[in-house]
PDB file of C-alpha atoms (C1' of nucleotides) in Angstrom:
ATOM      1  CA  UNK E   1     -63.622   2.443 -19.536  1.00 43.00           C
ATOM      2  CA  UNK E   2     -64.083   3.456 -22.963  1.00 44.00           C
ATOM      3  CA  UNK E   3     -62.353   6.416 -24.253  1.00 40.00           C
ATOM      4  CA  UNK E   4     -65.801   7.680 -25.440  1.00 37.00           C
ATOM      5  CA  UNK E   5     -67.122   7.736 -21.852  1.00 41.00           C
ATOM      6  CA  UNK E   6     -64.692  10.545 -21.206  1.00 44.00           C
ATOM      7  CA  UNK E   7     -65.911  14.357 -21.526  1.00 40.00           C
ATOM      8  CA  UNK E   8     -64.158  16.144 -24.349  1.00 39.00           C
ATOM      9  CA  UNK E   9     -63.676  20.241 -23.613  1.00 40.00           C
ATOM     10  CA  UNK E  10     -61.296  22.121 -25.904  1.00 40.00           C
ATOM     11  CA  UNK E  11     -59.004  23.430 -23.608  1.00 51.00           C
ATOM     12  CA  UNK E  12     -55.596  24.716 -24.556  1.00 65.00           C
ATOM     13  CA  UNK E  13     -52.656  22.100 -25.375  1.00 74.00           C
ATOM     14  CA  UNK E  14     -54.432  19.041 -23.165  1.00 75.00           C
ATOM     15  CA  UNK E  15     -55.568  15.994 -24.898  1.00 85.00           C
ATOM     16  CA  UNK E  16     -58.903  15.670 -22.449  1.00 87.00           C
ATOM     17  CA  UNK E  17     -59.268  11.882 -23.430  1.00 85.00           C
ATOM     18  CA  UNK E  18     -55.639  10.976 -22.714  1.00 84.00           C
ATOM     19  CA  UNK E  19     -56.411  13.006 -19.235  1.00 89.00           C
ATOM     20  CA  UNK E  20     -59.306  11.474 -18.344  1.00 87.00           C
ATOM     21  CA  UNK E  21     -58.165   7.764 -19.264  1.00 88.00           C
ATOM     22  CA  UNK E  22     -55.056   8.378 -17.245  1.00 86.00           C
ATOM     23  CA  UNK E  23     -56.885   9.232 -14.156  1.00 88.00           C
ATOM     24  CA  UNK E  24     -59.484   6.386 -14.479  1.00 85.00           C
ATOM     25  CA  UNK E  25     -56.585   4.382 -14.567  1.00 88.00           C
ATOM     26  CA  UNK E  26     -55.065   5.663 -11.816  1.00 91.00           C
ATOM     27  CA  UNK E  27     -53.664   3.744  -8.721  1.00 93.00           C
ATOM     28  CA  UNK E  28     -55.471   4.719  -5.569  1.00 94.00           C
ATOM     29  CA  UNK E  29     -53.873   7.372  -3.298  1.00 94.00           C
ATOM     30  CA  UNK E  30     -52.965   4.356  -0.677  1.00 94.00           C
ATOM     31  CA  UNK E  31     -51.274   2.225  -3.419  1.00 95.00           C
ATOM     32  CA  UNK E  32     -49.347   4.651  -4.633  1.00 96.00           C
ATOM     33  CA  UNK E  33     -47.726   6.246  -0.969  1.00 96.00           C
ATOM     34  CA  UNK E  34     -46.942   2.584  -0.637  1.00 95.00           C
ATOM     35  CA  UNK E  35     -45.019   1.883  -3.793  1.00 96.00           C
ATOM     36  CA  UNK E  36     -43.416   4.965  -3.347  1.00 97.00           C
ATOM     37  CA  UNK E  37     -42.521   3.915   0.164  1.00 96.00           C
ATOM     38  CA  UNK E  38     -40.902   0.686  -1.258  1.00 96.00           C
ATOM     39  CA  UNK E  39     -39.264   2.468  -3.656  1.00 98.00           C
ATOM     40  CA  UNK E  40     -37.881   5.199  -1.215  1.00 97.00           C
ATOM     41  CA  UNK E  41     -36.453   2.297   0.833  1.00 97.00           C
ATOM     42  CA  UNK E  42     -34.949   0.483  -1.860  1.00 97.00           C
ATOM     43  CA  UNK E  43     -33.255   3.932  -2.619  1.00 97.00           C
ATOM     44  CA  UNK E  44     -30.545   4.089  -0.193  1.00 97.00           C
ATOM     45  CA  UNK E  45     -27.085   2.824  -0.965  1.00 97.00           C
ATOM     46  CA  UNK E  46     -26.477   1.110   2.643  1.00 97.00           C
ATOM     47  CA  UNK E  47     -30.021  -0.945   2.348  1.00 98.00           C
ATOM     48  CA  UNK E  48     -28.821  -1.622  -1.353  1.00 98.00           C
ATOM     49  CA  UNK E  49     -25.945  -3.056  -0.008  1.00 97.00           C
ATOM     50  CA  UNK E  50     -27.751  -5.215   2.888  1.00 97.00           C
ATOM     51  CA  UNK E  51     -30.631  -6.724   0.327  1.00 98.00           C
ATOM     52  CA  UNK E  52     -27.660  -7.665  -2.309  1.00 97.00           C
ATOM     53  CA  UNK E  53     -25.780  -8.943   0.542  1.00 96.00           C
ATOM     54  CA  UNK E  54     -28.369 -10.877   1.834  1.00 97.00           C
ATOM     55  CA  UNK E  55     -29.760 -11.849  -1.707  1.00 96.00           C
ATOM     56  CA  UNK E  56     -27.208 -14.248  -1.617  1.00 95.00           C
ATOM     57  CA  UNK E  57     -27.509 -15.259   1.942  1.00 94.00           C
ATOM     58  CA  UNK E  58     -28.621 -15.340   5.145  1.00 96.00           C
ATOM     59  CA  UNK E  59     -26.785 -12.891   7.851  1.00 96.00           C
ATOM     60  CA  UNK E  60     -26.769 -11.946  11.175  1.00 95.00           C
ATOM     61  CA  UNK E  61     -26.731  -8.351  11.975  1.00 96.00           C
ATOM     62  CA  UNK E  62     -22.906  -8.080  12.835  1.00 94.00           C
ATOM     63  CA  UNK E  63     -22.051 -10.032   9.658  1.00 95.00           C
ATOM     64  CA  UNK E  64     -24.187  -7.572   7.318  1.00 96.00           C
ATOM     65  CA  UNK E  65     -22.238  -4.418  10.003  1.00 95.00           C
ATOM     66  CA  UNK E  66     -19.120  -6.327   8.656  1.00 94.00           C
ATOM     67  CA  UNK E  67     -19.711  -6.564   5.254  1.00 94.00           C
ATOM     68  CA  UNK E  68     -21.367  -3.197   4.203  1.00 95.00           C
ATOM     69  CA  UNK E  69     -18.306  -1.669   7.077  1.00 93.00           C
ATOM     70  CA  UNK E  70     -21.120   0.934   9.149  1.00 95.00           C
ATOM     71  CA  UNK E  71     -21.842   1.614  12.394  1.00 94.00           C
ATOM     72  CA  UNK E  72     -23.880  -1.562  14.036  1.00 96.00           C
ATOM     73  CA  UNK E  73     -26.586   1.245  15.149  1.00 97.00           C
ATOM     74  CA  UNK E  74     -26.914   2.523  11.180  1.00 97.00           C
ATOM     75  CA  UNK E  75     -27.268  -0.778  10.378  1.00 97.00           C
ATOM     76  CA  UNK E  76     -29.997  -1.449  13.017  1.00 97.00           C
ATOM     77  CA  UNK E  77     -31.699   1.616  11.710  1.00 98.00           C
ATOM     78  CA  UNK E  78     -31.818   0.514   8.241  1.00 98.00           C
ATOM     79  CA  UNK E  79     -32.670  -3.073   9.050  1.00 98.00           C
ATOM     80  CA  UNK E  80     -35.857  -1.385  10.731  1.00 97.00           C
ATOM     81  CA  UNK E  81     -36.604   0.257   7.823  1.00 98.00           C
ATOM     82  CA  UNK E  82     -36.259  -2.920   5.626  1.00 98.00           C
ATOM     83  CA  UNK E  83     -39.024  -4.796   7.989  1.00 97.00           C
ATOM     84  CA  UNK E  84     -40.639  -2.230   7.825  1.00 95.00           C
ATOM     85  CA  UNK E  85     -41.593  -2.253   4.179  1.00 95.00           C
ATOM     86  CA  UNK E  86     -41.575  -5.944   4.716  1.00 95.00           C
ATOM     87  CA  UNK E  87     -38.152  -6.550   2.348  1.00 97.00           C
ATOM     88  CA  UNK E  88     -36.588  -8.437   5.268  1.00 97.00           C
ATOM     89  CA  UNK E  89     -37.220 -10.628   7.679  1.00 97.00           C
ATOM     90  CA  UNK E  90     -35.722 -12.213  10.419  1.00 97.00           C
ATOM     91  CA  UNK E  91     -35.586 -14.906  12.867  1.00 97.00           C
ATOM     92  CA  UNK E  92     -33.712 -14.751  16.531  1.00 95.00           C
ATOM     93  CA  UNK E  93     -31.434 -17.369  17.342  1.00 94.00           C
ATOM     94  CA  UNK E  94     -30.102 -16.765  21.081  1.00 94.00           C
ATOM     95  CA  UNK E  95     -28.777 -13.245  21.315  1.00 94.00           C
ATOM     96  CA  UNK E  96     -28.500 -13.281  17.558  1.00 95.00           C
ATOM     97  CA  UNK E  97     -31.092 -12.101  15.286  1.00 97.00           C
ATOM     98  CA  UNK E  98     -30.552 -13.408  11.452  1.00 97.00           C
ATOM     99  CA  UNK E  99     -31.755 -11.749   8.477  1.00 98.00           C
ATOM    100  CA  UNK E 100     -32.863 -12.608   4.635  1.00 98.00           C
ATOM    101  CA  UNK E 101     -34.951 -11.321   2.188  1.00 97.00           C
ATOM    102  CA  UNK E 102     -38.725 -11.617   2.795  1.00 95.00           C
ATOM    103  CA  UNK E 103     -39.355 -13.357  -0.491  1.00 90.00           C
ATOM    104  CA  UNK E 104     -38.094 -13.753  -4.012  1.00 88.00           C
ATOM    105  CA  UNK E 105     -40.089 -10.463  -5.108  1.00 88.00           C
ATOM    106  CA  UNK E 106     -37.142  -8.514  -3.773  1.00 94.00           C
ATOM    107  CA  UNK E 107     -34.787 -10.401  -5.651  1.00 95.00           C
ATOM    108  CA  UNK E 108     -36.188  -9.974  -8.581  1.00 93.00           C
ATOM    109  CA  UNK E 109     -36.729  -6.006  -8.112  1.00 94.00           C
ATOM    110  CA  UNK E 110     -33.230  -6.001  -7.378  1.00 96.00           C
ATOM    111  CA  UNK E 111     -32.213  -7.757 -10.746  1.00 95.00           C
ATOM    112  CA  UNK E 112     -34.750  -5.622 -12.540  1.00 93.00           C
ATOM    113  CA  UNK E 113     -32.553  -2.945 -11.048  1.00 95.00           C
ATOM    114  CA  UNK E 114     -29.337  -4.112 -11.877  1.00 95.00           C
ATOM    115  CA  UNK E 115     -30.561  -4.730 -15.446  1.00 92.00           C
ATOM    116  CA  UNK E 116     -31.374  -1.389 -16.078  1.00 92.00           C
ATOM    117  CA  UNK E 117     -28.272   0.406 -14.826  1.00 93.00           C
ATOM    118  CA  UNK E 118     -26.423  -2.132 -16.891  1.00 90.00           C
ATOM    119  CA  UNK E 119     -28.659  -1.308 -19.972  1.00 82.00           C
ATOM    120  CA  UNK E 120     -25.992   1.451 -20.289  1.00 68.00           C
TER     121      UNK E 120
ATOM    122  CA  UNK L   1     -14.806 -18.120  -4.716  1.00 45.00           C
ATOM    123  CA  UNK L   2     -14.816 -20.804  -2.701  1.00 46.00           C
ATOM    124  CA  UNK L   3     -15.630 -20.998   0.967  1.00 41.00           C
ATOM    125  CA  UNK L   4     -12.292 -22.105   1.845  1.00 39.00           C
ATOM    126  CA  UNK L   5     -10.366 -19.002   0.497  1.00 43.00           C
ATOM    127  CA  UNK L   6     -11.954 -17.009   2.874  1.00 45.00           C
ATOM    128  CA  UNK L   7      -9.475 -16.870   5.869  1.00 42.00           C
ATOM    129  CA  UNK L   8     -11.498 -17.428   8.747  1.00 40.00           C
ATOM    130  CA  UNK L   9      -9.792 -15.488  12.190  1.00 41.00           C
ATOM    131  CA  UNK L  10     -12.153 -16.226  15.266  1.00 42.00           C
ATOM    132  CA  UNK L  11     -14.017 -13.168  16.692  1.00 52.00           C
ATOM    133  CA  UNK L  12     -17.062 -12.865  18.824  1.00 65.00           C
ATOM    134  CA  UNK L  13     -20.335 -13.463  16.525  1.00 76.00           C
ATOM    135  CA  UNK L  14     -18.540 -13.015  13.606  1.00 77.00           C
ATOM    136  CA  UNK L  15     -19.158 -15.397  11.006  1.00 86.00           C
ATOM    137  CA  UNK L  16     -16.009 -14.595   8.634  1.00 89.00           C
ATOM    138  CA  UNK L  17     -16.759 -16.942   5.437  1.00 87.00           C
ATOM    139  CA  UNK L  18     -19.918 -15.164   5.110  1.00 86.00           C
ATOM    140  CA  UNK L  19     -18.521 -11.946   5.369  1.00 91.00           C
ATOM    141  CA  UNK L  20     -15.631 -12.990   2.821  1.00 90.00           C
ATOM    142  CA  UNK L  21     -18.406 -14.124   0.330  1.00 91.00           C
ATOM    143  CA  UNK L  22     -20.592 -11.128   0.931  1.00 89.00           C
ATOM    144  CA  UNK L  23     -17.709  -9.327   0.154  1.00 91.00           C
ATOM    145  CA  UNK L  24     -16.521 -10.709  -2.770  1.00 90.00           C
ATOM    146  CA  UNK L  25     -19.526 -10.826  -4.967  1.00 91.00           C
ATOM    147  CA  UNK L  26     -20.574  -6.878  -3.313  1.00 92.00           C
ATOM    148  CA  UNK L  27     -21.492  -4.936  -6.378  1.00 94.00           C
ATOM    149  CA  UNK L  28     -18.958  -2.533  -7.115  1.00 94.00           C
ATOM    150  CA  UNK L  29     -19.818   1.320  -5.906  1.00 94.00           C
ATOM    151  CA  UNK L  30     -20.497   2.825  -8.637  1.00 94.00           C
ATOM    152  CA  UNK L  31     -23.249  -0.019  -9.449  1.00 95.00           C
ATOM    153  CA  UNK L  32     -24.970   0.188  -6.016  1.00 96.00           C
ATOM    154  CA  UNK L  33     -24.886   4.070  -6.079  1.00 96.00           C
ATOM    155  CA  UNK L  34     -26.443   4.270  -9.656  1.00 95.00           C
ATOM    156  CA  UNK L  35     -28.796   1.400  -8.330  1.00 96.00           C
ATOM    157  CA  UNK L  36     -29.839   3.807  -5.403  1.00 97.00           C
ATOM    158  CA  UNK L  37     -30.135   6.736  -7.235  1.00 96.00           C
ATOM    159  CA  UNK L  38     -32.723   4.609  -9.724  1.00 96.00           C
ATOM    160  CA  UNK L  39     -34.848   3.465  -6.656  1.00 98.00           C
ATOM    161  CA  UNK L  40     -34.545   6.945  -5.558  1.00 97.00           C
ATOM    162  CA  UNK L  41     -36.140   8.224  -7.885  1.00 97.00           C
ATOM    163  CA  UNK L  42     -38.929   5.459  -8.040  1.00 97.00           C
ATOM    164  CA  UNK L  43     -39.140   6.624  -4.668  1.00 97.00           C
ATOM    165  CA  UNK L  44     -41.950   9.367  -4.414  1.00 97.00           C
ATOM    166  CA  UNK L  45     -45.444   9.592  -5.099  1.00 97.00           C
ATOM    167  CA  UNK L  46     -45.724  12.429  -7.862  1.00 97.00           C
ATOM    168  CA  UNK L  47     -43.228  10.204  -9.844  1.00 98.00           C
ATOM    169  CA  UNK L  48     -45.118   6.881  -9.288  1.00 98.00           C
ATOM    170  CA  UNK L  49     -48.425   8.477 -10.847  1.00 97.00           C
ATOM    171  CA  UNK L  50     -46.164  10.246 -13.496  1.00 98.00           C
ATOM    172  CA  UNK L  51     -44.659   6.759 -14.546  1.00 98.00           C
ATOM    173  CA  UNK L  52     -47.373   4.662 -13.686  1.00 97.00           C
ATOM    174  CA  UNK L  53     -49.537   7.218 -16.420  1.00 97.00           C
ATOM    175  CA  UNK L  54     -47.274   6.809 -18.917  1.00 97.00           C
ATOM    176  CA  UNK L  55     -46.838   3.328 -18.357  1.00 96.00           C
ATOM    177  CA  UNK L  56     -50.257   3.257 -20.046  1.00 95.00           C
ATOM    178  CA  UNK L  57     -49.875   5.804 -23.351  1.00 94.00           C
ATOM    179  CA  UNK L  58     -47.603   9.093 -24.111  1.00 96.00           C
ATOM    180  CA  UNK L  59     -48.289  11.998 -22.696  1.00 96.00           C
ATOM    181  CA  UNK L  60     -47.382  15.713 -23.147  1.00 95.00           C
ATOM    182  CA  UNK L  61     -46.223  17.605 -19.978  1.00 96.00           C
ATOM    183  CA  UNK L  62     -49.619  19.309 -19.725  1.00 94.00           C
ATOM    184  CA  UNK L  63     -51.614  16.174 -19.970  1.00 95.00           C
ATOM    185  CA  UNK L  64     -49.494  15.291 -17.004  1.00 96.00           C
ATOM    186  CA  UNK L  65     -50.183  18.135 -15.730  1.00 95.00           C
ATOM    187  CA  UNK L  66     -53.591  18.091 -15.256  1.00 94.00           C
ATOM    188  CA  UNK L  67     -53.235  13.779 -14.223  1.00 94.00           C
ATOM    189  CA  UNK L  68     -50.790  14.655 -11.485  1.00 95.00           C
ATOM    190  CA  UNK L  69     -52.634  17.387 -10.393  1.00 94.00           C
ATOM    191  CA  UNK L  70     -49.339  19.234  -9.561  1.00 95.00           C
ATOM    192  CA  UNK L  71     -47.858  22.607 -10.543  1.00 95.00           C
ATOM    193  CA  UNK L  72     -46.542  22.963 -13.884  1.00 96.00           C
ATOM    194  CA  UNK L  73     -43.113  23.736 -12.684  1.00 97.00           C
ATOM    195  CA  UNK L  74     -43.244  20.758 -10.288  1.00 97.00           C
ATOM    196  CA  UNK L  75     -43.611  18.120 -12.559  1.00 97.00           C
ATOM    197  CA  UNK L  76     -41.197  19.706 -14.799  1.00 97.00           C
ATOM    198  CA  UNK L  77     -38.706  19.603 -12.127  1.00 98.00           C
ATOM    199  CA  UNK L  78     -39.796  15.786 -11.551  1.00 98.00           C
ATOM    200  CA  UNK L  79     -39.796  15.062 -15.205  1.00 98.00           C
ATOM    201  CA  UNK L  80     -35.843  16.075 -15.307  1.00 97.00           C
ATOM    202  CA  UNK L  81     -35.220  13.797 -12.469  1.00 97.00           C
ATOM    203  CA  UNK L  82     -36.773  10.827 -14.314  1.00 98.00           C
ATOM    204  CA  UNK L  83     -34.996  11.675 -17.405  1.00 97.00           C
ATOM    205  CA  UNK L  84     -31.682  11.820 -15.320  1.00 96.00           C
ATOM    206  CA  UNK L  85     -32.218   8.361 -14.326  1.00 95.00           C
ATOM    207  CA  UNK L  86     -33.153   7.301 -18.059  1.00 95.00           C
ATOM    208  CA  UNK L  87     -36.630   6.105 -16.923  1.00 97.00           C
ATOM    209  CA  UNK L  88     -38.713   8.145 -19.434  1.00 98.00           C
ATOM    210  CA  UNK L  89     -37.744   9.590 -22.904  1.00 97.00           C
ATOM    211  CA  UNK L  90     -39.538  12.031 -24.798  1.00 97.00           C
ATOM    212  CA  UNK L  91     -39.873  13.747 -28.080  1.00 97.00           C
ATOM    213  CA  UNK L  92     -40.747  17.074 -29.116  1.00 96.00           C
ATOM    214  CA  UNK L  93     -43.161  18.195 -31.534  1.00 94.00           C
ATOM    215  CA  UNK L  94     -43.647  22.015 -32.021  1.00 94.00           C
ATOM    216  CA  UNK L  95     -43.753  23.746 -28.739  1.00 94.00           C
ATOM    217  CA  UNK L  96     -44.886  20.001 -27.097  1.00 95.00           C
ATOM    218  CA  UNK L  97     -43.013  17.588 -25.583  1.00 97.00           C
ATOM    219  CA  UNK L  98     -44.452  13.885 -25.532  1.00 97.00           C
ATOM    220  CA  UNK L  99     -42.878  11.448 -22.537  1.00 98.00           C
ATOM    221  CA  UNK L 100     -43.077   7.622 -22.112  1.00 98.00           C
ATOM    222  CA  UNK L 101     -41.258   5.438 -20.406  1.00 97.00           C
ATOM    223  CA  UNK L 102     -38.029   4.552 -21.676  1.00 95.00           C
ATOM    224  CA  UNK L 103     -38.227   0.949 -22.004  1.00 90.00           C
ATOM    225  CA  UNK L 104     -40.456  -1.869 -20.816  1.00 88.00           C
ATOM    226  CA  UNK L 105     -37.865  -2.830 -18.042  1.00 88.00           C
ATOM    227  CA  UNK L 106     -39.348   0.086 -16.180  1.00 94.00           C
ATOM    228  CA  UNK L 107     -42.781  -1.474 -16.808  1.00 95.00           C
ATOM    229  CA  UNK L 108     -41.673  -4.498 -15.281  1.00 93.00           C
ATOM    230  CA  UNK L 109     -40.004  -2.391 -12.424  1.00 94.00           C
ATOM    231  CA  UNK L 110     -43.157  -0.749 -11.452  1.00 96.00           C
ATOM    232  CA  UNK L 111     -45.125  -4.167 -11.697  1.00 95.00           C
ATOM    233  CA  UNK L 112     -42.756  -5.965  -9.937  1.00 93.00           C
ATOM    234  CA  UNK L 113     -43.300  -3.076  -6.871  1.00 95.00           C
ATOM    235  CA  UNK L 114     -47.081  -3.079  -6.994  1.00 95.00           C
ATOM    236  CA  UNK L 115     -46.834  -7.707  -6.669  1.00 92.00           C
ATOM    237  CA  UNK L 116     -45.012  -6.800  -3.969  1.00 92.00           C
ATOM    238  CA  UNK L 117     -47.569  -4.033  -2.195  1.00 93.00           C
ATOM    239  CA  UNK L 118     -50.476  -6.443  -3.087  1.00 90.00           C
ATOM    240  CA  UNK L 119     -48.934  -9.437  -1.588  1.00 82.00           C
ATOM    241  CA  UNK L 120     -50.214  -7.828   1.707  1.00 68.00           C
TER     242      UNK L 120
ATOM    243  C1'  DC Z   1     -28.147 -12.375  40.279  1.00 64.64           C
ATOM    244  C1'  DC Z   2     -24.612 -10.089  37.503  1.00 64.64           C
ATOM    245  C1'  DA Z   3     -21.787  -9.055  33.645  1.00 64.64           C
ATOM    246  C1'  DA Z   4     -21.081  -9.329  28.874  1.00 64.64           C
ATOM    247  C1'  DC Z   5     -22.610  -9.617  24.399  1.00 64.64           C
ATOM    248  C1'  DG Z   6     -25.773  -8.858  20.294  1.00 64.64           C
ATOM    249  C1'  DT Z   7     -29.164  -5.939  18.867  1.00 64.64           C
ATOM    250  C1'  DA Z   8     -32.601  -2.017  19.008  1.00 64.64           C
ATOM    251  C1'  DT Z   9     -33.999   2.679  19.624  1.00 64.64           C
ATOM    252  C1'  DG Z  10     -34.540   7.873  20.857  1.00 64.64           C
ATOM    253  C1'  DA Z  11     -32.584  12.310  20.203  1.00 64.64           C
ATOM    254  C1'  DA Z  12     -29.755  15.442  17.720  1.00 64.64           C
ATOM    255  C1'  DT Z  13     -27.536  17.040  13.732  1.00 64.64           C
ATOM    256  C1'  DA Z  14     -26.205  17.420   8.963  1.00 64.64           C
ATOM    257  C1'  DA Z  15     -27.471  16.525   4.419  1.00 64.64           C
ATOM    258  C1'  DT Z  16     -30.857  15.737   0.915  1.00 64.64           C
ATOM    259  C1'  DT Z  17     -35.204  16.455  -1.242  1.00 64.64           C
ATOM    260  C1'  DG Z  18     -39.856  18.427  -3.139  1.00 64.64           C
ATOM    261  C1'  DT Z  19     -42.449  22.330  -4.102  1.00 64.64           C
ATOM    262  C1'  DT Z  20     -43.252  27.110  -5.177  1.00 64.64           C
ATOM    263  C1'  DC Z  21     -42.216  31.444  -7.245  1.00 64.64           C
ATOM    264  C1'  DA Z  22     -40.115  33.999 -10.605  1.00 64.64           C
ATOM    265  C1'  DT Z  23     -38.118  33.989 -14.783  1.00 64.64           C
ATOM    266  C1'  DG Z  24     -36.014  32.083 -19.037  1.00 64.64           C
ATOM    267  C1'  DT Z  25     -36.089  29.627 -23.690  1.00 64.64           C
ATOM    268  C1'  DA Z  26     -38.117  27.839 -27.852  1.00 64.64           C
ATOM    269  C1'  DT Z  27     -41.881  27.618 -31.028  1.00 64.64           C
ATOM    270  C1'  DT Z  28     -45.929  29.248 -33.351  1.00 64.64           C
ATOM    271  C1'  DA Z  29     -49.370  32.480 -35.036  1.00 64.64           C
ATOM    272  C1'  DA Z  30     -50.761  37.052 -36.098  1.00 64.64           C
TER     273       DA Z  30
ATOM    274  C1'  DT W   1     -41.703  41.602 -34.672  1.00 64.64           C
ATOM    275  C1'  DT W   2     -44.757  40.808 -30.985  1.00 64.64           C
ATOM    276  C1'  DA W   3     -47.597  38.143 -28.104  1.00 64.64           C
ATOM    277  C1'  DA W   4     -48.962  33.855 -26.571  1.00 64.64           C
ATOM    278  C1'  DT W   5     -48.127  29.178 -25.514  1.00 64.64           C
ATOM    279  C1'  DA W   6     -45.503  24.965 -23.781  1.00 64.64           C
ATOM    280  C1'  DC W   7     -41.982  23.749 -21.170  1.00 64.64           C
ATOM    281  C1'  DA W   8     -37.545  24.253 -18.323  1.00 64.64           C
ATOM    282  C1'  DT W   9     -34.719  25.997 -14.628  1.00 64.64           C
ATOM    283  C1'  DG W  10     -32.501  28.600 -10.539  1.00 64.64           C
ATOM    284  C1'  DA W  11     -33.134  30.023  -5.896  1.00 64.64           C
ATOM    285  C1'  DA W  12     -35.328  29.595  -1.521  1.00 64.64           C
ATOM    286  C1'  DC W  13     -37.766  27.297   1.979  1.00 64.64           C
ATOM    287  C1'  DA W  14     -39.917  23.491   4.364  1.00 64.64           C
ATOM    288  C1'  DA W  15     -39.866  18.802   5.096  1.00 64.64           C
ATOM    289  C1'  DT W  16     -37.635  14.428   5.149  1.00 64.64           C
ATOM    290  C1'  DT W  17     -33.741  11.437   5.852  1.00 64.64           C
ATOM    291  C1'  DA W  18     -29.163   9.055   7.312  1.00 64.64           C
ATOM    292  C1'  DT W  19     -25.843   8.755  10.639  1.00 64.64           C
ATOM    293  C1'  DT W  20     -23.885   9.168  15.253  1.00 64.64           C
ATOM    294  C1'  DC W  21     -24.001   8.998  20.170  1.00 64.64           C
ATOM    295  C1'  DA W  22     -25.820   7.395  24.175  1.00 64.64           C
ATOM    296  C1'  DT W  23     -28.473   4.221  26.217  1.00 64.64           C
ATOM    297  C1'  DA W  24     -31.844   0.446  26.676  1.00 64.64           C
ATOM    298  C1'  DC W  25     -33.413  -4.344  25.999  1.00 64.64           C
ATOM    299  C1'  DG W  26     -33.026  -9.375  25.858  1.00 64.64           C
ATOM    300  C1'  DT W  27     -30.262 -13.554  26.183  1.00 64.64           C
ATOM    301  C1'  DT W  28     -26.529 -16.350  27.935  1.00 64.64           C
ATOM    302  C1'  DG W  29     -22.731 -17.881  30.919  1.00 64.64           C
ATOM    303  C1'  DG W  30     -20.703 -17.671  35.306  1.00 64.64           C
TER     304       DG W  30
END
DNA sequence: CCAACGTATGAATAATTGTTCATGTATTAA
DNA sequence: TTAATACATGAACAATTATTCATACGTTGG
């Protein structure tokens, strides 16, 4: 889109091209609920704790109810959560059900993370 | 660390090295709250078109405004939040106030998420 | 089959969060 | 100074969310 194709009306303080490029840029409604969604997820200091955790390596549920010291049924919860926005997955082994990140995307959001906070 | 400094007591489905490891490199709390708190944030919709917007160019709070399609007071509200978590920046000129992101790490943040929407 | 273990889930509650409304502050122009 | 504009903020309310408790499910060993 060319920022000529965009309808200029005086209008107060906005900057009608700048407007009208940003919404013909815009993410669709769908895309964005779903990166918020991830993004809501990730923002939880238990699940934080789990992805880290299993960033490193794979875990069965009462190993990550070990390390991150909750309840095993808060942990459950979260865990569904984390499949749910597909950050996890898992594989049952017997009674036990192990978990690890779904790919290396999450990884790397997770280092993009860390590399911010540290950024001061 | 090595494995074998973890002590390793029998217990049900336990599996104590991991849980030693786990432990030992767990980020410390302040670094997994502030890493919450930054997803958090990344974690709604109005803030995802707000950041994804500026991503693009600088914008004064009216242009977002009128991209957001929100309330004035709203987005002012949301704007605080992402300067709180150091994800925009903005300057002031006369009564305006121009925002963009606050580095490219956020950039990369945001494009990391959407990889990870698209991958299915 | 039964009991025990590992995990999942529904309901309830407490805490957190987003938006709106009303109002406040800072800047500019008249 | 006054009025208008651009933006920020506090309080209130509705909606969402995390944890706990109780219980259910699925697998294994006896």
């Amino acid at each position: 889109m060319r920022e000529q194709d965009c309808d200029v009306c005086e209008q107060l303080c906005e900057h009608p091209q700048s407007i009208c490029l940003a919404k013909a840029e815009m993410l669709s409604d769908d895309a964005v609920h779903e990166l918020a969604e991830t993004f809501k997820i990730l923002g939880d200091s238990t699940r934080i704790k789990i992805l880290h955790a299993l960033s490193k390596r794979e875990l069965c549920v009462c190993d990550i109810v070990a390390v991150v010291q909750m309840g095993q049924s808060a942990v459950s919860h979260q865990l569904r959560l984390l499949r749910g926005s597909r950050l996890v997955k898992y594989r049952k082994e017997g009674k036990m059900v192990w978990y690890s990140l779904d790919d290396e995307h999450i990884s790397l959001l997770l280092s993009q993370g860390i590399e911010h906070i540290a950024h001061r």
